[in-house]
Amino acid sequence: MKSLTELEREIHDESIAVWHRLHENPELSMEEYQTADYIQSQLAEKTGLAVHRVGKTGIWAELAGTAACDGPERILVLRGDMDALPIQEKTDLPYCSKIPGVMHACGHDMHTTALLASARILESFRDRIAGKIWFFFQPGEEKMAGAKTFLEDPDIDFDRVTQAIGIHAAGNVEVGKIRLKNGPILASSDELHFRLHGIGGHAAYPQNTHDTIVAAAYLIAQLHTLVSREVSPLDSAVLTIGKIMGGTKDNIIASEVTIDGTLRTLNQKTREDMQAAIRRICDGVETALRVDIDLEISQGTKPLLNCEGTVNLAKNAALKLLGNDSVVWAETPGMASEDFGYFLERVPGAFVFIGTQTPGKPPAAGHTPEFYTDPDAVRVASLILSGTALEYFSVEYF
């Protein structure tokens, strides 16, 4: 039986070709039609796995192990996301995006490639796997919508899943290393939508109006006191207002203003307390400035919490496959969000960061036109996904 590293080496050139193809042809969230067709064709051509479409652009492949199972059924989910971002690429890569205004600026092309490679590799271990592995090629992570398509699919009984593992590019970690953390690793994400309604009128007669521009300014100022005054210094939260629209002319007092923002927290209690405080401030502004405020809080994913047991599986795989200095431990969680959190609300699991920074080059900042991924990250991510899965099923892979 060939080792895991030997199996990856045999398909490595093909994986790089897949990665280049995906990078050249990015598609936006929930519009990954060509990407899904391509992955489905690759799975059909290169594996014998059962493959199903999930929604319009998701792919679910199932590997059923044939080893005898002594206890309850175990099903492991391995997840990779596929969507790109509305950014014009500004790199000199020979496989630069061919789609104007769209690029893989967050590493999802690498995630998808590694997941496809792991499906091919793990199929070789089918006779030693006592359980099933479900490969989720997920759309729409950037819109926090894709994970729900898998949870809501009537053909996927997620209650049978026992653990889940996801990966993500880490542009500030050198290639060849992974970053791990137990417990909270990423924040919740809620959208905030405020609609202020008042009485408009002539700018020369403000006494006859209920000015929504003034109310909006007051509201924003009050909202930005919440993190500093109502969240413990030992906790973390972010409240950002990213968009405000109102008014039509310098001498007209606006009757309506819209404000949009985001709320991020690292635990559920802080999340609930912050939402209650936002509503309380809206009530106060309504009373003080005689406007009406319609507030919509669009609930996103909860804080993403890593399970220590699953983290240890990834650590063990990295030490065996990449070397003794391959694991970097994060001291603090990040305030970004990930819809993989919807899976970890349901089952234990881990979100593993794969180093993508080329030694000697600047860190690769995600969601920027200059984002890059060191090519060796494809190998590392393929090995980590496959190795962690085999650790879970207690399968020797050397």
mmCIF file of C-alpha atoms in Angstrom:
data_model
loop_
_atom_site.group_PDB
_atom_site.id
_atom_site.type_symbol
_atom_site.label_atom_id
_atom_site.label_comp_id
_atom_site.label_asym_id
_atom_site.label_seq_id
_atom_site.Cartn_x
_atom_site.Cartn_y
_atom_site.Cartn_z
ATOM 1 C CA MET A 1 0.000 0.000 0.000
ATOM 2 C CA LYS A 2 1.373 3.412 -0.968
ATOM 3 C CA SER A 3 1.758 6.068 1.690
ATOM 4 C CA LEU A 4 -0.347 9.209 1.778
ATOM 5 C CA THR A 5 2.574 11.357 0.654
ATOM 6 C CA GLU A 6 3.281 9.015 -2.264
ATOM 7 C CA LEU A 7 -0.339 9.158 -3.353
ATOM 8 C CA GLU A 8 -0.351 12.960 -3.219
ATOM 9 C CA ARG A 9 2.895 13.104 -5.170
ATOM 10 C CA GLU A 10 1.410 10.980 -7.950
ATOM 11 C CA ILE A 11 -1.484 13.390 -8.533
ATOM 12 C CA HIS A 12 0.272 16.625 -7.583
ATOM 13 C CA ASP A 13 0.805 17.932 -11.119
ATOM 14 C CA GLU A 14 -2.856 17.286 -11.915
ATOM 15 C CA SER A 15 -3.863 19.135 -8.746
ATOM 16 C CA ILE A 16 -1.795 22.156 -9.758
ATOM 17 C CA ALA A 17 -3.495 22.133 -13.159
ATOM 18 C CA VAL A 18 -6.913 22.038 -11.450
ATOM 19 C CA TRP A 19 -5.914 24.926 -9.188
ATOM 20 C CA HIS A 20 -4.749 27.051 -12.120
ATOM 21 C CA ARG A 21 -7.957 26.330 -14.014
ATOM 22 C CA LEU A 22 -10.089 27.351 -11.029
ATOM 23 C CA HIS A 23 -8.048 30.498 -10.426
ATOM 24 C CA GLU A 24 -8.388 31.564 -14.049
ATOM 25 C CA ASN A 25 -12.164 31.074 -14.030
ATOM 26 C CA PRO A 26 -13.536 32.491 -10.755
ATOM 27 C CA GLU A 27 -17.254 32.769 -10.091
ATOM 28 C CA LEU A 28 -19.135 34.814 -7.520
ATOM 29 C CA SER A 29 -21.091 33.449 -4.570
ATOM 30 C CA MET A 30 -24.022 31.185 -5.463
ATOM 31 C CA GLU A 31 -23.138 31.572 -9.157
ATOM 32 C CA GLU A 32 -20.446 28.858 -9.306
ATOM 33 C CA TYR A 33 -22.117 26.924 -12.141
ATOM 34 C CA GLN A 34 -19.034 26.240 -14.257
ATOM 35 C CA THR A 35 -16.968 25.504 -11.170
ATOM 36 C CA ALA A 36 -19.521 22.951 -9.941
ATOM 37 C CA ASP A 37 -19.739 21.331 -13.376
ATOM 38 C CA TYR A 38 -15.950 21.108 -13.550
ATOM 39 C CA ILE A 39 -15.594 19.575 -10.081
ATOM 40 C CA GLN A 40 -18.403 17.131 -10.788
ATOM 41 C CA SER A 41 -16.700 16.044 -14.009
ATOM 42 C CA GLN A 42 -13.358 15.662 -12.237
ATOM 43 C CA LEU A 43 -14.928 13.489 -9.553
ATOM 44 C CA ALA A 44 -16.652 11.342 -12.170
ATOM 45 C CA GLU A 45 -13.451 10.989 -14.205
ATOM 46 C CA LYS A 46 -10.927 10.507 -11.388
ATOM 47 C CA THR A 47 -12.901 8.710 -8.638
ATOM 48 C CA GLY A 48 -15.603 6.124 -8.127
ATOM 49 C CA LEU A 49 -17.361 8.157 -5.455
ATOM 50 C CA ALA A 50 -21.098 8.733 -5.379
ATOM 51 C CA VAL A 51 -21.638 12.353 -6.417
ATOM 52 C CA HIS A 52 -24.737 14.497 -5.842
ATOM 53 C CA ARG A 53 -25.653 18.086 -6.668
ATOM 54 C CA VAL A 54 -26.679 20.237 -3.692
ATOM 55 C CA GLY A 55 -28.859 23.169 -4.633
ATOM 56 C CA LYS A 56 -27.719 24.747 -7.890
ATOM 57 C CA THR A 57 -23.965 24.890 -7.372
ATOM 58 C CA GLY A 58 -22.994 22.671 -4.434
ATOM 59 C CA ILE A 59 -21.397 19.227 -4.790
ATOM 60 C CA TRP A 60 -21.595 16.360 -2.287
ATOM 61 C CA ALA A 61 -19.365 13.324 -2.838
ATOM 62 C CA GLU A 62 -19.573 10.285 -0.581
ATOM 63 C CA LEU A 63 -16.820 7.788 0.198
ATOM 64 C CA ALA A 64 -18.177 4.695 1.924
ATOM 65 C CA GLY A 65 -15.432 2.797 3.732
ATOM 66 C CA THR A 66 -15.557 -0.985 3.645
ATOM 67 C CA ALA A 67 -13.676 -1.769 6.876
ATOM 68 C CA ALA A 68 -15.707 -3.457 9.601
ATOM 69 C CA CYS A 69 -17.228 -1.027 12.091
ATOM 70 C CA ASP A 70 -17.280 -2.145 15.720
ATOM 71 C CA GLY A 71 -19.387 0.706 17.106
ATOM 72 C CA PRO A 72 -21.859 3.393 16.011
ATOM 73 C CA GLU A 73 -21.691 4.754 12.482
ATOM 74 C CA ARG A 74 -19.162 7.543 11.985
ATOM 75 C CA ILE A 75 -19.450 10.117 9.221
ATOM 76 C CA LEU A 76 -16.800 12.784 8.742
ATOM 77 C CA VAL A 77 -17.447 15.920 6.683
ATOM 78 C CA LEU A 78 -14.546 17.525 4.835
ATOM 79 C CA ARG A 79 -15.469 20.928 3.466
ATOM 80 C CA GLY A 80 -13.941 23.269 0.903
ATOM 81 C CA ASP A 81 -15.562 26.442 -0.429
ATOM 82 C CA MET A 82 -15.585 27.477 -4.091
ATOM 83 C CA ASP A 83 -16.709 31.094 -4.504
ATOM 84 C CA ALA A 84 -14.651 34.112 -5.555
ATOM 85 C CA LEU A 85 -14.884 37.859 -4.871
ATOM 86 C CA PRO A 86 -15.838 40.946 -6.940
ATOM 87 C CA ILE A 87 -12.242 42.209 -7.146
ATOM 88 C CA GLN A 88 -10.083 43.002 -10.176
ATOM 89 C CA GLU A 89 -6.912 40.930 -9.867
ATOM 90 C CA LYS A 90 -3.624 42.866 -9.874
ATOM 91 C CA THR A 91 -0.960 40.173 -9.965
ATOM 92 C CA ASP A 92 1.478 39.034 -12.630
ATOM 93 C CA LEU A 93 0.611 35.357 -12.249
ATOM 94 C CA PRO A 94 0.573 33.413 -15.523
ATOM 95 C CA TYR A 95 -2.745 31.911 -14.399
ATOM 96 C CA CYS A 96 -4.298 35.267 -13.466
ATOM 97 C CA SER A 97 -8.087 35.572 -13.502
ATOM 98 C CA LYS A 98 -9.604 35.759 -16.973
ATOM 99 C CA ILE A 99 -12.870 37.186 -15.643
ATOM 100 C CA PRO A 100 -12.920 41.011 -15.406
ATOM 101 C CA GLY A 101 -13.707 42.227 -11.913
ATOM 102 C CA VAL A 102 -13.718 38.764 -10.327
ATOM 103 C CA MET A 103 -10.844 36.902 -8.641
ATOM 104 C CA HIS A 104 -10.047 34.260 -6.067
ATOM 105 C CA ALA A 105 -8.749 36.672 -3.443
ATOM 106 C CA CYS A 106 -9.329 34.448 -0.418
ATOM 107 C CA GLY A 107 -7.863 31.072 -1.382
ATOM 108 C CA HIS A 108 -11.092 29.242 -2.119
ATOM 109 C CA ASP A 109 -9.627 27.890 -5.350
ATOM 110 C CA MET A 110 -6.900 26.220 -3.280
ATOM 111 C CA HIS A 111 -9.479 24.865 -0.823
ATOM 112 C CA THR A 112 -11.482 23.278 -3.638
ATOM 113 C CA THR A 113 -8.385 21.819 -5.256
ATOM 114 C CA ALA A 114 -7.188 20.282 -1.984
ATOM 115 C CA LEU A 115 -10.606 18.794 -1.281
ATOM 116 C CA LEU A 116 -10.694 17.186 -4.719
ATOM 117 C CA ALA A 117 -7.188 15.816 -4.175
ATOM 118 C CA SER A 118 -8.149 14.433 -0.764
ATOM 119 C CA ALA A 119 -11.145 12.650 -2.299
ATOM 120 C CA ARG A 120 -8.811 10.939 -4.766
ATOM 121 C CA ILE A 121 -6.244 10.085 -2.092
ATOM 122 C CA LEU A 122 -8.672 8.820 0.527
ATOM 123 C CA GLU A 123 -10.411 6.544 -1.937
ATOM 124 C CA SER A 124 -7.216 4.479 -1.908
ATOM 125 C CA PHE A 125 -7.787 3.860 1.825
ATOM 126 C CA ARG A 126 -11.429 2.799 1.406
ATOM 127 C CA ASP A 127 -10.828 -0.760 2.649
ATOM 128 C CA ARG A 128 -9.360 0.584 5.935
ATOM 129 C CA ILE A 129 -11.980 3.240 6.682
ATOM 130 C CA ALA A 130 -14.730 2.118 9.054
ATOM 131 C CA GLY A 131 -17.322 4.743 8.244
ATOM 132 C CA LYS A 132 -18.051 7.371 5.621
ATOM 133 C CA ILE A 133 -16.452 10.584 4.452
ATOM 134 C CA TRP A 134 -18.650 13.263 2.934
ATOM 135 C CA PHE A 135 -16.860 15.819 0.765
ATOM 136 C CA PHE A 136 -18.750 19.124 0.681
ATOM 137 C CA PHE A 137 -17.726 21.379 -2.217
ATOM 138 C CA GLN A 138 -19.564 24.418 -0.917
ATOM 139 C CA PRO A 139 -20.729 27.551 -2.742
ATOM 140 C CA GLY A 140 -21.497 30.960 -1.313
ATOM 141 C CA GLU A 141 -19.263 31.238 1.749
ATOM 142 C CA GLU A 142 -18.691 34.944 1.141
ATOM 143 C CA LYS A 143 -22.447 35.497 1.374
ATOM 144 C CA MET A 144 -22.788 33.229 4.422
ATOM 145 C CA ALA A 145 -25.306 31.243 2.393
ATOM 146 C CA GLY A 146 -23.612 28.105 1.116
ATOM 147 C CA ALA A 147 -23.398 26.029 4.281
ATOM 148 C CA LYS A 148 -27.145 26.337 4.757
ATOM 149 C CA THR A 149 -27.772 24.735 1.356
ATOM 150 C CA PHE A 150 -26.161 21.547 2.678
ATOM 151 C CA LEU A 151 -27.972 21.684 6.009
ATOM 152 C CA GLU A 152 -31.300 22.230 4.275
ATOM 153 C CA ASP A 153 -30.867 19.619 1.535
ATOM 154 C CA PRO A 154 -33.484 16.873 2.096
ATOM 155 C CA ASP A 155 -31.074 14.174 0.903
ATOM 156 C CA ILE A 156 -28.392 15.054 3.475
ATOM 157 C CA ASP A 157 -29.165 13.780 6.962
ATOM 158 C CA PHE A 158 -26.724 15.965 8.855
ATOM 159 C CA ASP A 159 -27.813 14.399 12.139
ATOM 160 C CA ARG A 160 -25.751 11.372 11.097
ATOM 161 C CA VAL A 161 -22.547 13.435 10.842
ATOM 162 C CA THR A 162 -20.155 12.907 13.756
ATOM 163 C CA GLN A 163 -17.363 15.416 12.998
ATOM 164 C CA ALA A 164 -16.470 18.113 10.457
ATOM 165 C CA ILE A 165 -13.191 19.604 9.252
ATOM 166 C CA GLY A 166 -12.681 22.738 7.181
ATOM 167 C CA ILE A 167 -9.593 24.538 5.911
ATOM 168 C CA HIS A 168 -8.728 28.107 5.031
ATOM 169 C CA ALA A 169 -5.756 29.930 3.545
ATOM 170 C CA ALA A 170 -3.664 31.917 6.040
ATOM 171 C CA GLY A 171 -1.719 34.546 4.134
ATOM 172 C CA ASN A 172 0.340 35.536 7.184
ATOM 173 C CA VAL A 173 1.585 31.987 7.928
ATOM 174 C CA GLU A 174 4.492 30.612 5.906
ATOM 175 C CA VAL A 175 3.736 27.747 3.567
ATOM 176 C CA GLY A 176 4.513 24.356 5.064
ATOM 177 C CA LYS A 177 2.881 25.259 8.361
ATOM 178 C CA ILE A 178 -0.658 25.215 9.702
ATOM 179 C CA ARG A 179 -2.248 27.406 12.371
ATOM 180 C CA LEU A 180 -4.446 25.870 15.050
ATOM 181 C CA LYS A 181 -6.404 27.031 18.082
ATOM 182 C CA ASN A 182 -8.710 25.337 20.554
ATOM 183 C CA GLY A 183 -12.039 26.936 21.423
ATOM 184 C CA PRO A 184 -13.182 30.226 19.837
ATOM 185 C CA ILE A 185 -11.341 30.841 16.589
ATOM 186 C CA LEU A 186 -13.626 33.143 14.553
ATOM 187 C CA ALA A 187 -16.466 35.504 15.374
ATOM 188 C CA SER A 188 -20.191 35.478 14.830
ATOM 189 C CA SER A 189 -21.483 37.693 12.049
ATOM 190 C CA ASP A 190 -24.757 39.615 12.092
ATOM 191 C CA GLU A 191 -25.904 42.214 9.560
ATOM 192 C CA LEU A 192 -27.387 45.438 10.918
ATOM 193 C CA HIS A 193 -29.898 47.380 8.814
ATOM 194 C CA PHE A 194 -31.336 50.679 10.087
ATOM 195 C CA ARG A 195 -34.031 52.674 8.275
ATOM 196 C CA LEU A 196 -34.680 56.105 9.744
ATOM 197 C CA HIS A 197 -37.928 57.900 8.867
ATOM 198 C CA GLY A 198 -38.699 61.526 9.780
ATOM 199 C CA ILE A 199 -40.229 64.690 8.377
ATOM 200 C CA GLY A 200 -38.260 66.415 5.653
ATOM 201 C CA GLY A 201 -38.454 69.974 4.529
ATOM 202 C CA HIS A 202 -36.646 73.167 3.644
ATOM 203 C CA ALA A 203 -33.180 73.513 5.176
ATOM 204 C CA ALA A 204 -34.026 77.070 6.282
ATOM 205 C CA TYR A 205 -36.856 75.868 8.544
ATOM 206 C CA PRO A 206 -35.501 72.912 10.559
ATOM 207 C CA GLN A 207 -38.030 73.569 13.319
ATOM 208 C CA ASN A 208 -40.712 72.141 11.042
ATOM 209 C CA THR A 209 -38.856 68.869 10.437
ATOM 210 C CA HIS A 210 -37.659 65.742 12.193
ATOM 211 C CA ASP A 211 -34.160 65.564 10.707
ATOM 212 C CA THR A 212 -33.013 62.032 9.885
ATOM 213 C CA ILE A 213 -29.471 63.148 8.985
ATOM 214 C CA VAL A 214 -28.923 64.518 12.483
ATOM 215 C CA ALA A 215 -30.570 61.423 13.958
ATOM 216 C CA ALA A 216 -28.310 59.162 11.899
ATOM 217 C CA ALA A 217 -25.204 60.981 13.115
ATOM 218 C CA TYR A 218 -26.377 60.702 16.711
ATOM 219 C CA LEU A 219 -27.272 57.032 16.272
ATOM 220 C CA ILE A 220 -23.868 56.141 14.827
ATOM 221 C CA ALA A 221 -22.037 58.000 17.583
ATOM 222 C CA GLN A 222 -24.041 56.174 20.261
ATOM 223 C CA LEU A 223 -23.573 52.761 18.611
ATOM 224 C CA HIS A 224 -19.823 53.215 18.700
ATOM 225 C CA THR A 225 -19.872 53.555 22.497
ATOM 226 C CA LEU A 226 -21.146 50.009 22.957
ATOM 227 C CA VAL A 227 -17.936 48.053 22.503
ATOM 228 C CA SER A 228 -15.862 50.372 24.702
ATOM 229 C CA ARG A 229 -18.488 50.860 27.432
ATOM 230 C CA GLU A 230 -20.569 47.677 27.555
ATOM 231 C CA VAL A 231 -18.213 44.857 26.536
ATOM 232 C CA SER A 232 -15.683 43.583 29.046
ATOM 233 C CA PRO A 233 -12.076 44.476 28.194
ATOM 234 C CA LEU A 234 -11.394 40.748 28.522
ATOM 235 C CA ASP A 235 -13.943 39.973 25.813
ATOM 236 C CA SER A 236 -14.073 41.100 22.172
ATOM 237 C CA ALA A 237 -16.659 42.574 19.843
ATOM 238 C CA VAL A 238 -16.685 44.641 16.680
ATOM 239 C CA LEU A 239 -19.462 46.952 15.530
ATOM 240 C CA THR A 240 -18.780 48.614 12.187
ATOM 241 C CA ILE A 241 -21.016 50.893 10.149
ATOM 242 C CA GLY A 242 -20.074 50.352 6.529
ATOM 243 C CA LYS A 243 -22.766 52.182 4.581
ATOM 244 C CA ILE A 244 -24.976 55.242 5.003
ATOM 245 C CA MET A 245 -27.296 56.790 2.440
ATOM 246 C CA GLY A 246 -29.587 59.783 2.762
ATOM 247 C CA GLY A 247 -30.516 63.141 1.360
ATOM 248 C CA THR A 248 -30.801 64.548 -2.149
ATOM 249 C CA LYS A 249 -29.645 68.196 -1.975
ATOM 250 C CA ASP A 250 -27.787 70.616 0.274
ATOM 251 C CA ASN A 251 -30.869 72.715 1.096
ATOM 252 C CA ILE A 252 -33.313 69.875 1.713
ATOM 253 C CA ILE A 253 -33.658 68.148 5.075
ATOM 254 C CA ALA A 254 -33.892 64.437 4.387
ATOM 255 C CA SER A 255 -36.923 62.456 5.466
ATOM 256 C CA GLU A 256 -35.167 59.090 5.219
ATOM 257 C CA VAL A 257 -31.711 57.654 5.867
ATOM 258 C CA THR A 258 -30.506 54.063 5.584
ATOM 259 C CA ILE A 259 -27.547 52.691 7.529
ATOM 260 C CA ASP A 260 -25.953 49.246 7.211
ATOM 261 C CA GLY A 261 -23.331 47.639 9.406
ATOM 262 C CA THR A 262 -22.007 44.462 10.932
ATOM 263 C CA LEU A 263 -21.706 43.024 14.438
ATOM 264 C CA ARG A 264 -19.029 40.458 15.358
ATOM 265 C CA THR A 265 -18.650 38.700 18.723
ATOM 266 C CA LEU A 266 -16.805 35.698 20.131
ATOM 267 C CA ASN A 267 -19.454 34.297 22.444
ATOM 268 C CA GLN A 268 -23.197 33.975 22.323
ATOM 269 C CA LYS A 269 -23.949 35.970 25.479
ATOM 270 C CA THR A 270 -22.020 39.014 24.249
ATOM 271 C CA ARG A 271 -23.801 38.684 20.927
ATOM 272 C CA GLU A 272 -27.229 38.726 22.582
ATOM 273 C CA ASP A 273 -26.284 41.573 24.952
ATOM 274 C CA MET A 274 -24.997 43.699 22.067
ATOM 275 C CA GLN A 275 -28.120 43.136 20.007
ATOM 276 C CA ALA A 276 -30.286 44.189 22.971
ATOM 277 C CA ALA A 277 -28.159 47.299 23.474
ATOM 278 C CA ILE A 278 -28.465 48.259 19.805
ATOM 279 C CA ARG A 279 -32.244 48.053 20.083
ATOM 280 C CA ARG A 280 -32.169 50.145 23.273
ATOM 281 C CA ILE A 281 -30.136 52.896 21.578
ATOM 282 C CA CYS A 282 -32.572 52.940 18.658
ATOM 283 C CA ASP A 283 -35.437 53.442 21.106
ATOM 284 C CA GLY A 284 -33.576 56.342 22.718
ATOM 285 C CA VAL A 285 -32.813 58.078 19.430
ATOM 286 C CA GLU A 286 -36.444 57.736 18.379
ATOM 287 C CA THR A 287 -37.561 59.469 21.574
ATOM 288 C CA ALA A 288 -34.856 62.127 21.623
ATOM 289 C CA LEU A 289 -34.968 63.161 17.975
ATOM 290 C CA ARG A 290 -38.575 62.319 17.058
ATOM 291 C CA VAL A 291 -37.779 59.898 14.222
ATOM 292 C CA ASP A 292 -38.878 56.338 13.587
ATOM 293 C CA ILE A 293 -36.204 53.656 13.239
ATOM 294 C CA ASP A 294 -36.864 50.289 11.629
ATOM 295 C CA LEU A 295 -34.090 47.942 12.758
ATOM 296 C CA GLU A 296 -33.439 44.592 11.129
ATOM 297 C CA ILE A 297 -30.733 42.322 12.570
ATOM 298 C CA SER A 298 -30.016 39.561 10.096
ATOM 299 C CA GLN A 299 -28.679 36.691 12.167
ATOM 300 C CA GLY A 300 -25.542 35.116 10.734
ATOM 301 C CA THR A 301 -23.397 32.280 11.954
ATOM 302 C CA LYS A 302 -22.574 31.887 15.629
ATOM 303 C CA PRO A 303 -18.985 32.147 16.867
ATOM 304 C CA LEU A 304 -16.870 29.342 15.397
ATOM 305 C CA LEU A 305 -15.592 27.057 18.148
ATOM 306 C CA ASN A 306 -12.930 24.426 17.537
ATOM 307 C CA CYS A 307 -13.141 21.081 19.333
ATOM 308 C CA GLU A 308 -9.886 20.194 21.097
ATOM 309 C CA GLY A 309 -10.124 16.547 20.063
ATOM 310 C CA THR A 310 -10.414 17.391 16.369
ATOM 311 C CA VAL A 311 -7.671 20.010 16.634
ATOM 312 C CA ASN A 312 -5.395 17.315 18.036
ATOM 313 C CA LEU A 313 -6.122 15.122 15.015
ATOM 314 C CA ALA A 314 -4.968 17.920 12.699
ATOM 315 C CA LYS A 315 -1.927 18.565 14.878
ATOM 316 C CA ASN A 316 -0.919 14.895 14.775
ATOM 317 C CA ALA A 317 -1.337 14.785 11.004
ATOM 318 C CA ALA A 318 0.790 17.912 10.546
ATOM 319 C CA LEU A 319 3.596 16.662 12.774
ATOM 320 C CA LYS A 320 3.745 13.371 10.888
ATOM 321 C CA LEU A 321 3.403 14.787 7.377
ATOM 322 C CA LEU A 322 5.072 18.208 7.571
ATOM 323 C CA GLY A 323 7.556 18.009 10.444
ATOM 324 C CA ASN A 324 7.979 19.006 14.080
ATOM 325 C CA ASP A 325 7.931 22.758 13.419
ATOM 326 C CA SER A 326 4.831 22.718 11.233
ATOM 327 C CA VAL A 327 2.213 23.756 13.805
ATOM 328 C CA VAL A 328 1.690 27.386 14.798
ATOM 329 C CA TRP A 329 -0.678 28.003 17.715
ATOM 330 C CA ALA A 330 -2.884 31.092 17.531
ATOM 331 C CA GLU A 331 -2.922 33.085 20.753
ATOM 332 C CA THR A 332 -6.154 34.914 20.005
ATOM 333 C CA PRO A 333 -9.159 34.336 17.749
ATOM 334 C CA GLY A 334 -9.883 36.449 14.702
ATOM 335 C CA MET A 335 -12.903 38.716 14.274
ATOM 336 C CA ALA A 336 -13.641 37.533 10.739
ATOM 337 C CA SER A 337 -16.541 35.114 10.282
ATOM 338 C CA GLU A 338 -17.094 31.863 8.407
ATOM 339 C CA ASP A 339 -20.261 29.964 7.577
ATOM 340 C CA PHE A 340 -18.440 26.728 8.429
ATOM 341 C CA GLY A 341 -19.657 27.776 11.873
ATOM 342 C CA TYR A 342 -23.124 26.538 10.895
ATOM 343 C CA PHE A 343 -21.667 23.015 10.700
ATOM 344 C CA LEU A 344 -19.835 23.318 14.021
ATOM 345 C CA GLU A 345 -23.055 24.434 15.710
ATOM 346 C CA ARG A 346 -24.277 20.910 14.984
ATOM 347 C CA VAL A 347 -21.214 18.678 15.401
ATOM 348 C CA PRO A 348 -17.707 18.889 16.893
ATOM 349 C CA GLY A 349 -14.918 19.718 14.488
ATOM 350 C CA ALA A 350 -12.074 22.028 13.592
ATOM 351 C CA PHE A 351 -11.253 24.837 11.213
ATOM 352 C CA VAL A 352 -7.607 24.578 10.169
ATOM 353 C CA PHE A 353 -5.605 27.438 8.683
ATOM 354 C CA ILE A 354 -3.138 26.501 5.937
ATOM 355 C CA GLY A 355 -0.075 28.703 5.545
ATOM 356 C CA THR A 356 0.086 30.277 2.068
ATOM 357 C CA GLN A 357 2.809 32.932 2.446
ATOM 358 C CA THR A 358 5.915 32.436 0.349
ATOM 359 C CA PRO A 359 9.046 32.770 2.551
ATOM 360 C CA GLY A 360 10.688 36.124 1.893
ATOM 361 C CA LYS A 361 7.570 37.640 0.344
ATOM 362 C CA PRO A 362 5.067 39.939 2.079
ATOM 363 C CA PRO A 363 2.022 38.330 3.701
ATOM 364 C CA ALA A 364 -0.861 37.730 1.324
ATOM 365 C CA ALA A 365 -3.715 39.923 2.538
ATOM 366 C CA GLY A 366 -7.086 38.362 1.788
ATOM 367 C CA HIS A 367 -9.776 40.256 -0.125
ATOM 368 C CA THR A 368 -7.198 42.405 -1.916
ATOM 369 C CA PRO A 369 -6.250 42.561 -5.629
ATOM 370 C CA GLU A 370 -2.683 41.452 -4.803
ATOM 371 C CA PHE A 371 -3.651 38.258 -2.960
ATOM 372 C CA TYR A 372 -1.557 35.229 -3.826
ATOM 373 C CA THR A 373 -1.148 31.617 -2.675
ATOM 374 C CA ASP A 374 2.206 29.849 -2.610
ATOM 375 C CA PRO A 375 1.861 26.815 -4.909
ATOM 376 C CA ASP A 376 3.102 24.422 -2.214
ATOM 377 C CA ALA A 377 -0.015 25.206 -0.164
ATOM 378 C CA VAL A 378 -1.950 22.897 -2.497
ATOM 379 C CA ARG A 379 0.208 19.976 -1.388
ATOM 380 C CA VAL A 380 0.031 20.938 2.282
ATOM 381 C CA ALA A 381 -3.745 21.377 2.293
ATOM 382 C CA SER A 382 -4.274 18.072 0.464
ATOM 383 C CA LEU A 383 -2.087 16.250 2.987
ATOM 384 C CA ILE A 384 -3.714 17.897 6.011
ATOM 385 C CA LEU A 385 -7.267 17.155 4.906
ATOM 386 C CA SER A 386 -6.405 13.553 4.047
ATOM 387 C CA GLY A 387 -4.183 12.973 7.068
ATOM 388 C CA THR A 388 -6.652 14.421 9.563
ATOM 389 C CA ALA A 389 -9.407 12.239 8.115
ATOM 390 C CA LEU A 390 -7.251 9.127 8.457
ATOM 391 C CA GLU A 391 -6.326 10.124 12.019
ATOM 392 C CA TYR A 392 -10.037 10.295 12.767
ATOM 393 C CA PHE A 393 -10.561 6.747 11.506
ATOM 394 C CA SER A 394 -7.311 5.537 13.150
ATOM 395 C CA VAL A 395 -5.846 4.498 9.805
ATOM 396 C CA GLU A 396 -2.057 4.254 9.361
ATOM 397 C CA TYR A 397 -0.936 6.215 6.318
ATOM 398 C CA PHE A 398 2.825 5.729 6.164
#
